[in-house]
CSV table of C-alpha atoms in Angstrom, one decimal:
chain,number,residue,atom,x,y,z
O,1,MET,CA,-11.8,28.0,7.1
O,2,ASP,CA,-14.6,26.5,9.6
O,3,VAL,CA,-13.6,23.5,11.7
O,4,LEU,CA,-15.9,21.0,10.0
O,5,THR,CA,-13.4,21.5,6.9
O,6,LEU,CA,-10.4,21.5,8.8
O,7,ALA,CA,-11.7,18.4,10.8
O,8,ARG,CA,-11.9,16.7,7.2
O,9,PHE,CA,-8.7,17.8,6.2
O,10,GLN,CA,-6.9,16.7,8.8
O,11,PHE,CA,-8.0,13.3,8.5
O,12,ALA,CA,-7.5,13.1,4.7
O,13,LEU,CA,-4.2,14.3,5.5
O,14,THR,CA,-3.6,11.5,8.1
O,15,ILE,CA,-5.0,8.7,6.3
O,16,MET,CA,-4.2,9.2,2.9
O,17,PHE,CA,-0.6,9.3,4.1
O,18,HIS,CA,-0.8,6.5,6.3
O,19,TYR,CA,-2.6,4.2,3.6
O,20,ILE,CA,1.0,4.2,1.7
O,21,PHE,CA,2.6,1.9,4.2
O,22,PRO,CA,-0.2,-0.7,4.7
O,23,VAL,CA,-0.5,-1.5,1.1
O,24,LEU,CA,3.2,-2.3,0.5
O,25,SER,CA,3.1,-4.3,3.5
O,26,ILE,CA,0.1,-6.4,1.9
O,27,GLY,CA,1.8,-6.3,-1.2
O,28,LEU,CA,5.5,-7.4,0.1
O,29,GLY,CA,4.1,-10.2,2.1
O,30,VAL,CA,2.9,-11.8,-0.7
O,31,ILE,CA,6.0,-11.5,-2.8
O,32,MET,CA,7.9,-13.0,0.8
O,33,VAL,CA,5.8,-15.9,0.8
O,34,ILE,CA,6.4,-16.7,-2.9
O,35,VAL,CA,10.1,-16.1,-2.9
O,36,GLU,CA,10.6,-18.0,0.4
O,37,THR,CA,8.3,-20.8,-0.8
O,38,LEU,CA,10.5,-21.2,-3.9
O,39,TYR,CA,13.8,-21.4,-2.1
O,40,VAL,CA,12.6,-24.0,0.6
O,41,LYS,CA,11.2,-25.8,-2.3
O,42,THR,CA,14.6,-25.1,-4.6
O,43,GLY,CA,17.5,-24.8,-2.5
O,44,LYS,CA,18.7,-21.8,-4.6
O,45,LEU,CA,20.3,-19.3,-3.5
O,46,SER,CA,19.2,-16.5,-5.6
O,47,TYR,CA,15.6,-17.0,-3.9
O,48,LEU,CA,17.3,-16.9,-0.5
O,49,GLN,CA,18.7,-13.7,-1.1
O,50,ALA,CA,15.3,-12.0,-2.5
O,51,SER,CA,13.6,-13.4,0.3
O,52,GLN,CA,15.9,-11.3,3.2
O,53,PHE,CA,16.4,-8.7,0.7
O,54,TRP,CA,12.6,-8.3,0.6
O,55,THR,CA,11.8,-8.9,4.3
O,56,LYS,CA,13.9,-6.0,5.0
O,57,ILE,CA,11.9,-3.7,2.6
O,58,PHE,CA,8.8,-5.1,4.6
O,59,ALA,CA,10.2,-4.3,8.0
O,60,LEU,CA,10.4,-0.9,6.9
O,61,THR,CA,7.1,-0.6,5.4
O,62,PHE,CA,5.6,-2.3,8.6
O,63,ALA,CA,7.0,0.3,11.4
O,64,MET,CA,5.9,3.1,9.2
O,65,GLY,CA,2.3,1.5,8.9
O,66,VAL,CA,1.9,1.4,12.6
O,67,ALA,CA,3.6,4.5,13.5
O,68,THR,CA,1.4,6.5,11.1
O,69,GLY,CA,-1.7,4.2,12.0
O,70,ILE,CA,-1.9,5.2,15.5
O,71,VAL,CA,-2.7,8.7,15.1
O,72,MET,CA,-5.9,8.1,13.5
O,73,GLU,CA,-7.4,6.4,16.5
O,74,PHE,CA,-6.7,9.4,18.5
O,75,GLU,CA,-8.2,11.5,15.9
O,76,PHE,CA,-11.7,9.8,16.6
O,77,GLY,CA,-11.7,10.9,19.8
O,78,THR,CA,-10.4,14.4,19.4
O,79,ASN,CA,-12.4,15.5,16.4
O,80,TRP,CA,-15.0,13.0,15.6
O,81,ALA,CA,-16.6,12.3,18.8
O,82,THR,CA,-20.1,12.8,18.0
O,83,TYR,CA,-19.0,9.9,14.9
O,84,SER,CA,-17.0,7.6,17.5
O,85,ARG,CA,-20.1,7.5,19.8
O,86,TYR,CA,-22.8,6.4,16.7
O,87,VAL,CA,-20.0,4.0,15.3
O,88,GLY,CA,-18.5,2.7,18.7
O,89,ASP,CA,-19.8,-0.7,19.0
O,90,ILE,CA,-19.2,-1.6,15.3
O,91,PHE,CA,-15.8,0.1,15.4
O,92,GLY,CA,-15.6,-1.2,18.7
O,93,SER,CA,-15.6,-4.8,17.6
O,94,ALA,CA,-13.8,-4.7,14.0
O,95,LEU,CA,-10.7,-2.9,15.8
O,96,ALA,CA,-10.9,-5.8,18.1
O,97,ALA,CA,-11.1,-8.3,16.0
O,98,GLU,CA,-8.2,-6.5,14.2
O,99,GLY,CA,-6.1,-6.6,17.0
O,100,ILE,CA,-6.4,-10.0,17.9
O,101,PHE,CA,-6.2,-11.8,14.7
O,102,ALA,CA,-4.2,-9.6,12.6
O,103,PHE,CA,-2.0,-7.0,14.4
O,104,PHE,CA,-1.0,-9.7,17.0
O,105,LEU,CA,-0.2,-12.4,14.5
O,106,GLU,CA,1.6,-10.4,12.1
O,107,SER,CA,3.7,-8.5,15.0
O,108,GLY,CA,4.3,-11.7,16.7
O,109,PHE,CA,5.4,-14.0,13.9
O,110,LEU,CA,7.4,-10.8,12.5
O,111,ALA,CA,10.2,-11.5,15.2
O,112,VAL,CA,11.0,-14.5,13.9
O,113,VAL,CA,10.7,-13.7,10.1
O,114,LEU,CA,13.3,-11.2,10.7
O,115,PHE,CA,16.0,-12.7,13.8
O,116,GLY,CA,15.2,-16.3,12.9
O,117,TRP,CA,17.1,-16.9,10.0
O,118,ASN,CA,20.1,-18.6,11.7
O,119,ARG,CA,17.7,-19.9,14.8
O,120,VAL,CA,15.1,-22.0,13.3
O,121,GLY,CA,14.6,-24.2,10.5
O,122,LYS,CA,13.8,-23.3,7.0
O,123,LYS,CA,10.2,-24.9,7.5
O,124,MET,CA,9.5,-23.1,10.4
O,125,HIS,CA,10.6,-19.4,9.2
O,126,LEU,CA,8.5,-20.4,6.1
O,127,PHE,CA,5.7,-20.7,8.4
O,128,SER,CA,6.3,-17.6,10.4
O,129,THR,CA,6.2,-16.0,6.8
O,130,TRP,CA,2.9,-17.1,6.1
O,131,MET,CA,1.3,-16.1,9.1
O,132,VAL,CA,3.0,-12.5,9.1
O,133,CYS,CA,1.4,-12.3,5.2
O,134,LEU,CA,-1.6,-13.8,6.6
O,135,GLY,CA,-2.0,-11.1,9.3
O,136,ALA,CA,-1.4,-8.5,7.5
O,137,HIS,CA,-4.2,-9.6,4.9
O,138,PHE,CA,-6.2,-10.1,8.3
O,139,SER,CA,-5.2,-6.3,9.2
O,140,ALA,CA,-6.8,-5.0,5.9
O,141,VAL,CA,-10.4,-7.5,6.4
O,142,TRP,CA,-11.3,-5.7,9.9
O,143,ILE,CA,-10.7,-2.2,8.9
O,144,VAL,CA,-12.5,-2.7,5.1
O,145,VAL,CA,-15.5,-4.3,6.8
O,146,ALA,CA,-15.7,-1.3,9.4
O,147,ASN,CA,-15.4,1.0,6.4
O,148,SER,CA,-17.7,-1.2,4.2
O,149,TRP,CA,-20.3,-0.7,6.7
O,150,MET,CA,-20.3,2.5,6.8
O,151,GLN,CA,-20.9,2.8,2.7
O,152,THR,CA,-23.8,-0.2,3.4
O,153,PRO,CA,-24.8,-0.3,7.2
O,154,THR,CA,-26.6,-3.8,8.2
O,155,GLY,CA,-27.2,-5.7,11.4
O,156,PHE,CA,-27.6,-3.2,13.5
O,157,HIS,CA,-30.2,-0.9,15.0
O,158,ILE,CA,-30.3,2.6,16.4
O,159,VAL,CA,-30.4,3.2,20.9
O,160,GLY,CA,-31.2,6.5,21.7
O,161,GLU,CA,-32.3,9.9,20.2
O,162,GLY,CA,-30.1,12.9,18.9
O,163,LEU,CA,-26.9,13.5,19.9
O,164,ASN,CA,-27.3,10.1,22.3
O,165,ALA,CA,-28.0,8.6,19.4
O,166,ARG,CA,-25.6,5.4,18.6
O,167,ALA,CA,-25.7,2.3,16.5
O,168,GLU,CA,-25.7,-1.2,18.3
O,169,VAL,CA,-24.9,-4.7,16.6
O,170,THR,CA,-27.9,-6.8,16.6
O,171,SER,CA,-25.9,-9.2,14.4
O,172,PHE,CA,-22.0,-9.6,14.0
O,173,TRP,CA,-22.2,-11.4,10.9
O,174,GLU,CA,-24.6,-9.5,9.5
O,175,MET,CA,-22.5,-6.7,10.1
O,176,VAL,CA,-19.6,-8.3,8.5
O,177,LEU,CA,-20.9,-9.4,5.6
O,178,ASN,CA,-22.8,-6.2,4.8
O,179,PRO,CA,-23.8,-5.7,0.7
O,180,SER,CA,-20.1,-4.3,-0.1
O,181,SER,CA,-17.8,-5.5,2.5
O,182,VAL,CA,-16.7,-8.9,0.5
O,183,ILE,CA,-16.0,-6.9,-3.0
O,184,ARG,CA,-14.6,-4.4,-1.7
O,185,LEU,CA,-12.0,-6.4,0.3
O,186,SER,CA,-10.8,-8.2,-2.3
O,187,HIS,CA,-10.8,-4.9,-4.6
O,188,VAL,CA,-8.4,-3.3,-1.9
O,189,ILE,CA,-6.4,-6.8,-1.4
O,190,LEU,CA,-5.8,-6.9,-5.4
O,191,GLY,CA,-4.4,-3.0,-5.0
O,192,CYS,CA,-2.0,-3.7,-2.3
O,193,TRP,CA,-0.8,-6.8,-4.1
O,194,LEU,CA,-0.1,-4.4,-7.2
O,195,ALA,CA,1.8,-1.9,-4.8
O,196,GLY,CA,4.2,-4.7,-3.6
O,197,ALA,CA,4.4,-5.8,-7.4
O,198,PHE,CA,5.1,-2.7,-8.8
O,199,LEU,CA,8.0,-1.7,-5.9
O,200,VAL,CA,9.5,-5.0,-7.0
O,201,VAL,CA,9.5,-4.3,-10.4
O,202,SER,CA,10.8,-0.9,-9.4
O,203,VAL,CA,14.2,-1.7,-7.3
O,204,ALA,CA,14.6,-4.8,-10.2
O,205,ALA,CA,14.7,-2.3,-13.3
O,206,TYR,CA,16.8,0.3,-10.9
O,207,TYR,CA,19.3,-2.6,-10.7
O,208,MET,CA,18.8,-3.7,-14.5
O,209,LEU,CA,19.9,0.4,-15.6
O,210,LYS,CA,22.6,-0.1,-12.8
O,211,LYS,CA,23.9,-3.4,-14.1
O,212,ARG,CA,24.2,-4.6,-10.6
O,213,HIS,CA,22.4,-7.9,-8.9
O,214,LEU,CA,21.3,-8.8,-12.2
O,215,ALA,CA,20.4,-12.7,-11.7
O,216,PHE,CA,18.1,-11.5,-8.5
O,217,ALA,CA,17.0,-8.4,-10.9
O,218,ARG,CA,15.5,-10.8,-13.4
O,219,LYS,CA,14.0,-13.3,-11.0
O,220,SER,CA,12.4,-10.5,-9.0
O,221,MET,CA,11.0,-8.6,-11.8
O,222,GLN,CA,9.5,-12.1,-13.1
O,223,ILE,CA,7.7,-13.1,-10.1
O,224,GLY,CA,6.7,-9.2,-9.7
O,225,PHE,CA,5.0,-9.3,-13.3
O,226,ILE,CA,3.3,-12.3,-12.5
O,227,VAL,CA,1.9,-11.1,-9.4
O,228,ALA,CA,0.5,-7.9,-11.2
O,229,PHE,CA,-0.7,-10.1,-13.9
O,230,ILE,CA,-2.9,-11.7,-11.9
O,231,SER,CA,-4.1,-8.7,-9.9
O,232,CYS,CA,-4.9,-6.4,-12.7
O,233,ILE,CA,-7.1,-9.4,-14.4
O,234,LEU,CA,-8.8,-9.8,-10.9
O,235,GLN,CA,-9.4,-5.9,-10.4
O,236,LEU,CA,-10.8,-5.9,-13.7
O,237,ILE,CA,-13.4,-8.2,-12.3
O,238,THR,CA,-14.1,-6.7,-8.5
O,239,GLY,CA,-13.8,-3.4,-10.3
O,240,ASP,CA,-16.8,-4.2,-12.1
O,241,GLN,CA,-18.7,-6.1,-9.1
O,242,SER,CA,-18.1,-2.8,-6.9
O,243,GLY,CA,-19.6,-0.6,-9.6
O,244,ARG,CA,-22.7,-2.6,-9.5
O,245,ILE,CA,-22.8,-2.7,-5.5
O,246,VAL,CA,-22.7,1.2,-5.8
O,247,ALA,CA,-24.8,1.5,-8.5
O,248,LYS,CA,-27.5,-0.4,-6.2
O,249,TYR,CA,-26.9,1.2,-3.0
O,250,GLN,CA,-25.1,4.1,-3.4
O,251,PRO,CA,-27.0,5.7,-6.8
O,252,SER,CA,-25.8,9.3,-5.6
O,253,LYS,CA,-22.2,8.5,-5.5
O,254,LEU,CA,-22.1,6.9,-9.0
O,255,ALA,CA,-23.9,10.0,-10.3
O,256,ALA,CA,-21.3,11.8,-9.1
O,257,LEU,CA,-18.6,9.5,-10.1
O,258,GLU,CA,-19.9,9.8,-13.7
O,259,ALA,CA,-21.0,13.5,-13.2
O,260,LEU,CA,-24.6,12.3,-14.3
O,261,TYR,CA,-26.3,15.5,-13.5
O,262,LYS,CA,-29.8,14.4,-14.8
O,263,THR,CA,-31.5,10.8,-14.5
O,264,GLU,CA,-31.3,9.2,-17.8
O,265,SER,CA,-32.1,5.9,-19.3
O,266,ALA,CA,-29.3,4.1,-21.7
O,267,VAL,CA,-26.4,6.0,-20.5
O,268,PRO,CA,-23.0,6.1,-22.4
O,269,LEU,CA,-19.6,5.4,-20.5
O,270,THR,CA,-17.6,8.4,-20.4
O,271,ILE,CA,-14.0,7.4,-21.1
O,272,PHE,CA,-12.9,11.0,-21.3
O,273,ALA,CA,-14.8,14.8,-21.3
O,274,VAL,CA,-14.0,18.1,-19.3
O,275,VAL,CA,-16.9,18.7,-16.4
O,276,ASN,CA,-18.6,21.8,-16.9
O,277,GLY,CA,-20.2,22.4,-13.0
O,278,LYS,CA,-21.4,25.9,-13.7
O,279,GLU,CA,-23.6,24.7,-16.8
O,280,GLU,CA,-23.7,21.0,-15.1
O,281,LYS,CA,-22.6,19.2,-18.4
O,282,LEU,CA,-19.8,17.5,-19.5
O,283,GLU,CA,-17.8,19.1,-22.7
O,284,HIS,CA,-15.8,17.4,-25.2
O,285,ALA,CA,-16.7,13.7,-24.1
O,286,ILE,CA,-15.4,10.8,-25.5
O,287,GLN,CA,-18.2,8.0,-24.6
O,288,ILE,CA,-19.3,4.3,-25.2
O,289,PRO,CA,-22.9,4.0,-25.9
O,290,LYS,CA,-25.2,2.6,-23.4
O,291,LEU,CA,-22.6,1.1,-21.9
O,292,LEU,CA,-22.5,2.5,-18.1
O,293,SER,CA,-26.3,1.3,-17.9
O,294,PHE,CA,-25.1,-2.5,-19.1
O,295,LEU,CA,-22.1,-2.2,-16.7
O,296,SER,CA,-24.3,-1.0,-13.5
O,297,PHE,CA,-27.6,-3.2,-14.1
O,298,GLY,CA,-26.7,-5.6,-16.9
O,299,SER,CA,-29.3,-4.1,-19.7
O,300,THR,CA,-28.2,-1.3,-22.2
O,301,ASP,CA,-31.7,0.2,-21.5
O,302,ALA,CA,-31.3,0.6,-17.8
O,303,GLU,CA,-32.4,3.9,-15.5
O,304,ILE,CA,-29.6,5.6,-13.9
O,305,LYS,CA,-30.4,8.0,-11.1
O,306,GLY,CA,-28.9,11.5,-11.5
O,307,LEU,CA,-28.2,14.3,-9.6
O,308,ASP,CA,-31.0,16.2,-10.2
O,309,GLN,CA,-32.5,13.7,-7.5
O,310,ILE,CA,-30.5,14.6,-4.5
O,311,PRO,CA,-30.8,18.2,-2.8
O,312,LYS,CA,-27.5,20.3,-4.5
O,313,GLU,CA,-26.4,21.4,-0.8
O,314,ASP,CA,-26.0,17.6,-0.9
O,315,TRP,CA,-23.7,17.0,-3.9
O,316,PRO,CA,-20.3,16.5,-3.9
O,317,ASN,CA,-17.5,17.9,-5.3
O,318,VAL,CA,-18.5,16.3,-9.0
O,319,PRO,CA,-15.6,18.0,-11.3
O,320,VAL,CA,-12.9,16.3,-9.1
O,321,LEU,CA,-14.6,13.0,-8.5
O,322,PHE,CA,-15.4,12.7,-12.0
O,323,ASN,CA,-11.5,13.2,-12.4
O,324,VAL,CA,-9.9,11.5,-9.8
O,325,TYR,CA,-11.9,8.1,-11.0
O,326,ARG,CA,-10.9,8.6,-14.2
O,327,LEU,CA,-7.2,8.6,-12.7
O,328,MET,CA,-7.7,5.5,-10.9
O,329,LEU,CA,-8.8,4.0,-13.9
O,330,PHE,CA,-5.8,5.4,-16.0
O,331,MET,CA,-3.5,3.9,-13.5
O,332,TRP,CA,-5.2,0.3,-14.1
O,333,GLY,CA,-4.6,0.7,-17.6
O,334,LEU,CA,-0.8,1.8,-17.6
O,335,MET,CA,0.0,-1.2,-15.1
O,336,PHE,CA,-1.5,-3.9,-17.2
O,337,SER,CA,-0.1,-2.3,-20.4
O,338,LEU,CA,3.6,-2.1,-18.6
O,339,THR,CA,2.9,-5.8,-17.4
O,340,LEU,CA,2.3,-6.9,-20.8
O,341,ILE,CA,5.7,-5.3,-21.9
O,342,GLY,CA,7.4,-6.4,-19.5
O,343,PHE,CA,6.5,-10.1,-20.1
O,344,TYR,CA,7.2,-10.0,-23.8
O,345,LEU,CA,10.8,-8.1,-23.3
O,346,LEU,CA,11.7,-11.0,-20.7
O,347,TYR,CA,10.1,-13.9,-22.4
O,348,ARG,CA,12.2,-12.5,-25.6
O,349,ASN,CA,15.1,-12.0,-23.1
O,350,ARG,CA,15.6,-8.2,-24.1
O,351,ILE,CA,14.5,-6.2,-21.4
O,352,GLU,CA,17.7,-5.1,-20.9
O,353,GLY,CA,18.0,-3.5,-24.1
O,354,HIS,CA,15.5,-1.4,-23.6
O,355,PRO,CA,16.8,1.3,-21.0
O,356,TRP,CA,13.8,3.6,-21.6
O,357,VAL,CA,11.2,0.6,-20.9
O,358,LEU,CA,13.2,0.0,-17.4
O,359,ARG,CA,13.3,3.8,-16.6
O,360,VAL,CA,9.3,3.8,-16.7
O,361,MET,CA,9.5,0.3,-14.8
O,362,ALA,CA,11.7,2.1,-12.4
O,363,PHE,CA,9.5,4.5,-11.4
O,364,SER,CA,6.4,2.3,-11.8
O,365,ALA,CA,6.3,1.9,-7.8
O,366,ILE,CA,3.9,5.4,-7.7
O,367,PHE,CA,1.5,3.7,-10.2
O,368,PRO,CA,-0.4,1.6,-8.1
O,369,GLN,CA,0.1,4.1,-4.9
O,370,LEU,CA,-1.9,7.0,-7.4
O,371,GLY,CA,-4.5,4.0,-7.9
O,372,ASN,CA,-5.0,3.2,-4.6
O,373,GLN,CA,-5.1,6.7,-3.1
O,374,ALA,CA,-7.4,8.0,-6.1
O,375,GLY,CA,-9.5,4.5,-5.5
O,376,TRP,CA,-10.1,5.6,-1.8
O,377,PHE,CA,-10.6,9.3,-2.5
O,378,CYS,CA,-13.5,8.3,-4.7
O,379,ALA,CA,-14.9,5.6,-2.1
O,380,GLU,CA,-14.7,8.3,0.8
O,381,SER,CA,-15.4,11.6,-0.6
O,382,GLY,CA,-18.4,10.2,-3.1
O,383,ARG,CA,-20.7,9.4,-0.3
O,384,TYR,CA,-20.8,13.0,1.0
O,385,PRO,CA,-22.6,14.4,2.6
O,386,TRP,CA,-23.1,10.9,4.8
O,387,ILE,CA,-20.4,10.0,7.0
O,388,VAL,CA,-22.2,6.6,7.7
O,389,TYR,CA,-24.3,6.6,4.0
O,390,GLY,CA,-28.0,7.7,4.8
O,391,LEU,CA,-27.5,7.6,8.3
O,392,LEU,CA,-25.3,10.3,9.9
O,393,ARG,CA,-24.4,13.2,8.2
O,394,ILE,CA,-20.5,14.5,8.2
O,395,SER,CA,-21.5,17.5,9.8
O,396,ASP,CA,-23.4,15.8,12.8
O,397,GLY,CA,-20.2,13.4,13.8
O,398,LEU,CA,-18.0,16.2,14.2
O,399,SER,CA,-16.6,16.7,18.1
O,400,LYS,CA,-18.5,19.4,19.6
O,401,ALA,CA,-15.7,21.0,21.7
O,402,VAL,CA,-12.8,21.3,19.1
O,403,THR,CA,-12.1,24.2,17.7
O,404,ALA,CA,-10.5,25.6,14.4
O,405,ASN,CA,-7.3,26.8,16.2
O,406,GLN,CA,-6.7,23.6,17.8
O,407,VAL,CA,-7.1,21.4,14.5
O,408,LEU,CA,-4.9,23.7,12.5
O,409,THR,CA,-2.4,23.6,14.9
O,410,SER,CA,-2.7,20.0,15.1
O,411,ILE,CA,-2.6,20.0,11.3
O,412,ILE,CA,0.8,22.5,11.4
O,413,MET,CA,2.2,19.6,13.4
O,414,PHE,CA,1.3,16.6,12.0
O,415,SER,CA,2.5,17.8,8.9
O,416,ALA,CA,5.9,18.5,9.7
O,417,VAL,CA,6.2,15.4,11.5
O,418,TYR,CA,4.8,13.5,8.7
O,419,LEU,CA,7.5,15.2,6.2
O,420,ILE,CA,9.7,14.2,8.8
O,421,LEU,CA,8.8,10.6,8.3
O,422,PHE,CA,8.4,10.5,4.9
O,423,PHE,CA,11.8,11.6,4.1
O,424,LEU,CA,13.3,9.4,6.8
O,425,PHE,CA,11.2,6.3,5.2
O,426,ILE,CA,12.5,7.6,1.4
O,427,TYR,CA,15.9,7.5,2.9
O,428,LEU,CA,16.0,4.4,4.5
O,429,LEU,CA,14.2,2.6,1.6
O,430,ASN,CA,17.3,4.1,-0.8
O,431,GLU,CA,19.9,2.9,1.7
O,432,LYS,CA,18.8,-0.4,1.6
O,433,ILE,CA,18.0,-0.4,-2.1
O,434,LYS,CA,21.7,0.8,-2.9
O,435,HIS,CA,23.1,-1.9,-0.8
O,436,GLY,CA,21.4,-4.7,-2.4
O,437,PRO,CA,21.0,-8.3,-1.8
O,438,GLU,CA,23.8,-9.9,0.1
O,439,GLU,CA,25.8,-12.0,-1.9
O,440,GLY,CA,27.2,-15.5,-1.7
O,441,GLU,CA,26.3,-19.1,-2.8
O,442,ARG,CA,25.1,-22.0,-0.6
O,443,ASP,CA,24.4,-25.8,-2.0
O,444,SER,CA,21.6,-27.6,-0.3
O,445,SER,CA,23.8,-29.3,2.0
O,446,THR,CA,24.7,-26.0,3.9
O,447,PRO,CA,22.9,-26.4,7.4
O,448,TYR,CA,20.2,-24.1,7.5
O,449,HIS,CA,21.4,-22.4,10.7
O,450,ASP,CA,24.5,-21.2,8.8
O,451,LEU,CA,23.1,-19.3,6.0
O,452,HIS,CA,23.4,-16.2,7.5
O,453,ASN,CA,27.0,-16.2,7.7
O,454,LEU,CA,27.2,-17.7,4.7
O,455,VAL,CA,25.4,-15.5,2.6
O,456,LYS,CA,27.2,-12.5,4.3
O,457,SER,CA,30.7,-14.1,3.2
O,458,SER,CA,32.5,-12.5,0.6
O,459,SER,CA,35.1,-15.0,0.6
O,460,LEU,CA,34.0,-17.5,-1.5
O,461,ASN,CA,34.2,-15.1,-4.8
O,462,LEU,CA,31.7,-17.2,-6.6
O,463,ASN,CA,29.7,-16.1,-10.0
O,464,THR,CA,26.4,-15.4,-8.2
O,465,GLU,CA,25.3,-14.0,-11.7
O,466,GLU,CA,25.7,-17.5,-13.1
O,467,LYS,CA,23.7,-19.3,-10.0
C-alpha cells in the first residue's frame, strides 16, 4: 500500500474512534441539564440519583474524548503537513476559538459538576452543569465550522504559489458562516443528542430486563425518548436542508451518494438498489419517481449532474458511498420507529411486559453511533479527490517526508493502544452501569451540602421504588 492510502486509513481510524466519545458527551450533557433542572425544580430524589449517575458516565466519555482527540492534532503535522500549511490560518483560528470558548469552559466547570455536590449550592451546581453542556456544544461548533469550510470554502484568498500556497482569512465571520456550516452544525448536534438519548434508553432497558432500579429506569427512559423524538424530527428537517446544500455546492458528492452515473432530469429517489460499478448502473432498484429532483432543487423536473461530467479518476468509491449513505438513513428510521414504540408502551404502562422490545432497546445505543459514523464517512469520502473542495487535492495535502513504513508502524501502534482504550472504556462503563444509581431518600428540607452522604446511606431502608 502506498503512503497516501495508509495516511488516509490512519486518519479514518483515529477520527472514527475519537468520534464515538464527543457525540456521547454532547448528548449526555443535554440529559444532565434536563435531569438536574427537574431535580432543582421538584426536589425529588429520583432526579438527583439520575443526575449523579449520568454525570459519572459523562465524565468517562469526556476523558476518552480528550485522550483520543489529541492524536489527530499531531497527525496534521506528521502526515498532512502540506495541508496544514495550506489551511493553517483557517484551522488555527477555529481551533483557538474551540480552546478558549469551549474546552476551558467545559473542563473548568466539570470539576464543580463532579466534585461539588456537597460543596456548592444546588443552583450553582446546576449552573455549572449548564456550562459544561454549553462548552461541549461550543466544541462541536468550531470543529464543524472548520470542517464545513473544507466543504464550502469562503472568506479567504490564496497567498503564494505551488507548495507554498496557503489560504488566508479575509473575513472571519464569512469563514465561520460559510454556506454549509450552520445546517451541518445543526445536523451534527442532533446526531449527538440521539447518541446521548439512546445510551440512556439502552441503560434503562437493561435495568428493566434485570428488574433493578425500576423508578430510575422509567424516568430515564421517558426523558431519553423525549429527547430522541425531538431530535429525530429535527434531523429530518436538517437532513433535507443539508441535502440541498450538497446539491448546490457539491454536485459530484450528490451524484456519488445516489450512484447517479448520468446527468438526468426528473430523477427518482432510490430507496434500495444494488450498484453495478462495472456496468455503471443500478439493479433491482426500488425508487420514488422524480423525488430526488424535488428534494434537491424544489422541482420535480430539475436536472441533476451525474458522474459522467467528472473525470473517472476523480470518482469516489460509488458503491460503498451509496450503501453507507443508506445505512445512515436506515438507522434514522430504526431510531424513530423504536421511539414511537417506546412512547406507546410507556403510555400504556406495558413496557416491562415486552422483553423482546427491551432487548432491542438495550442494544439501541449502537444505532446512533452507526448513523453518525456513516454520516461522517459520506461527508468526508464523498468529496474525493478534494481535501479542500475545489482547491486542494488529497494527494497534494500529504506530507512529502513521511514514508509508508513510518505510517504503517504508527497504524499498528495506534490500533493496539486504541484497542486497549476501547476495552478499558467498555469495562469502566459496564462497571458503572452494573453498580447503578445510588439508593436513598431526600426530602426538600434536607440541606444540599448533606445530600452526598445521604444518598450513599444504606441505613435508611426506604422504598425508593415508590418515591
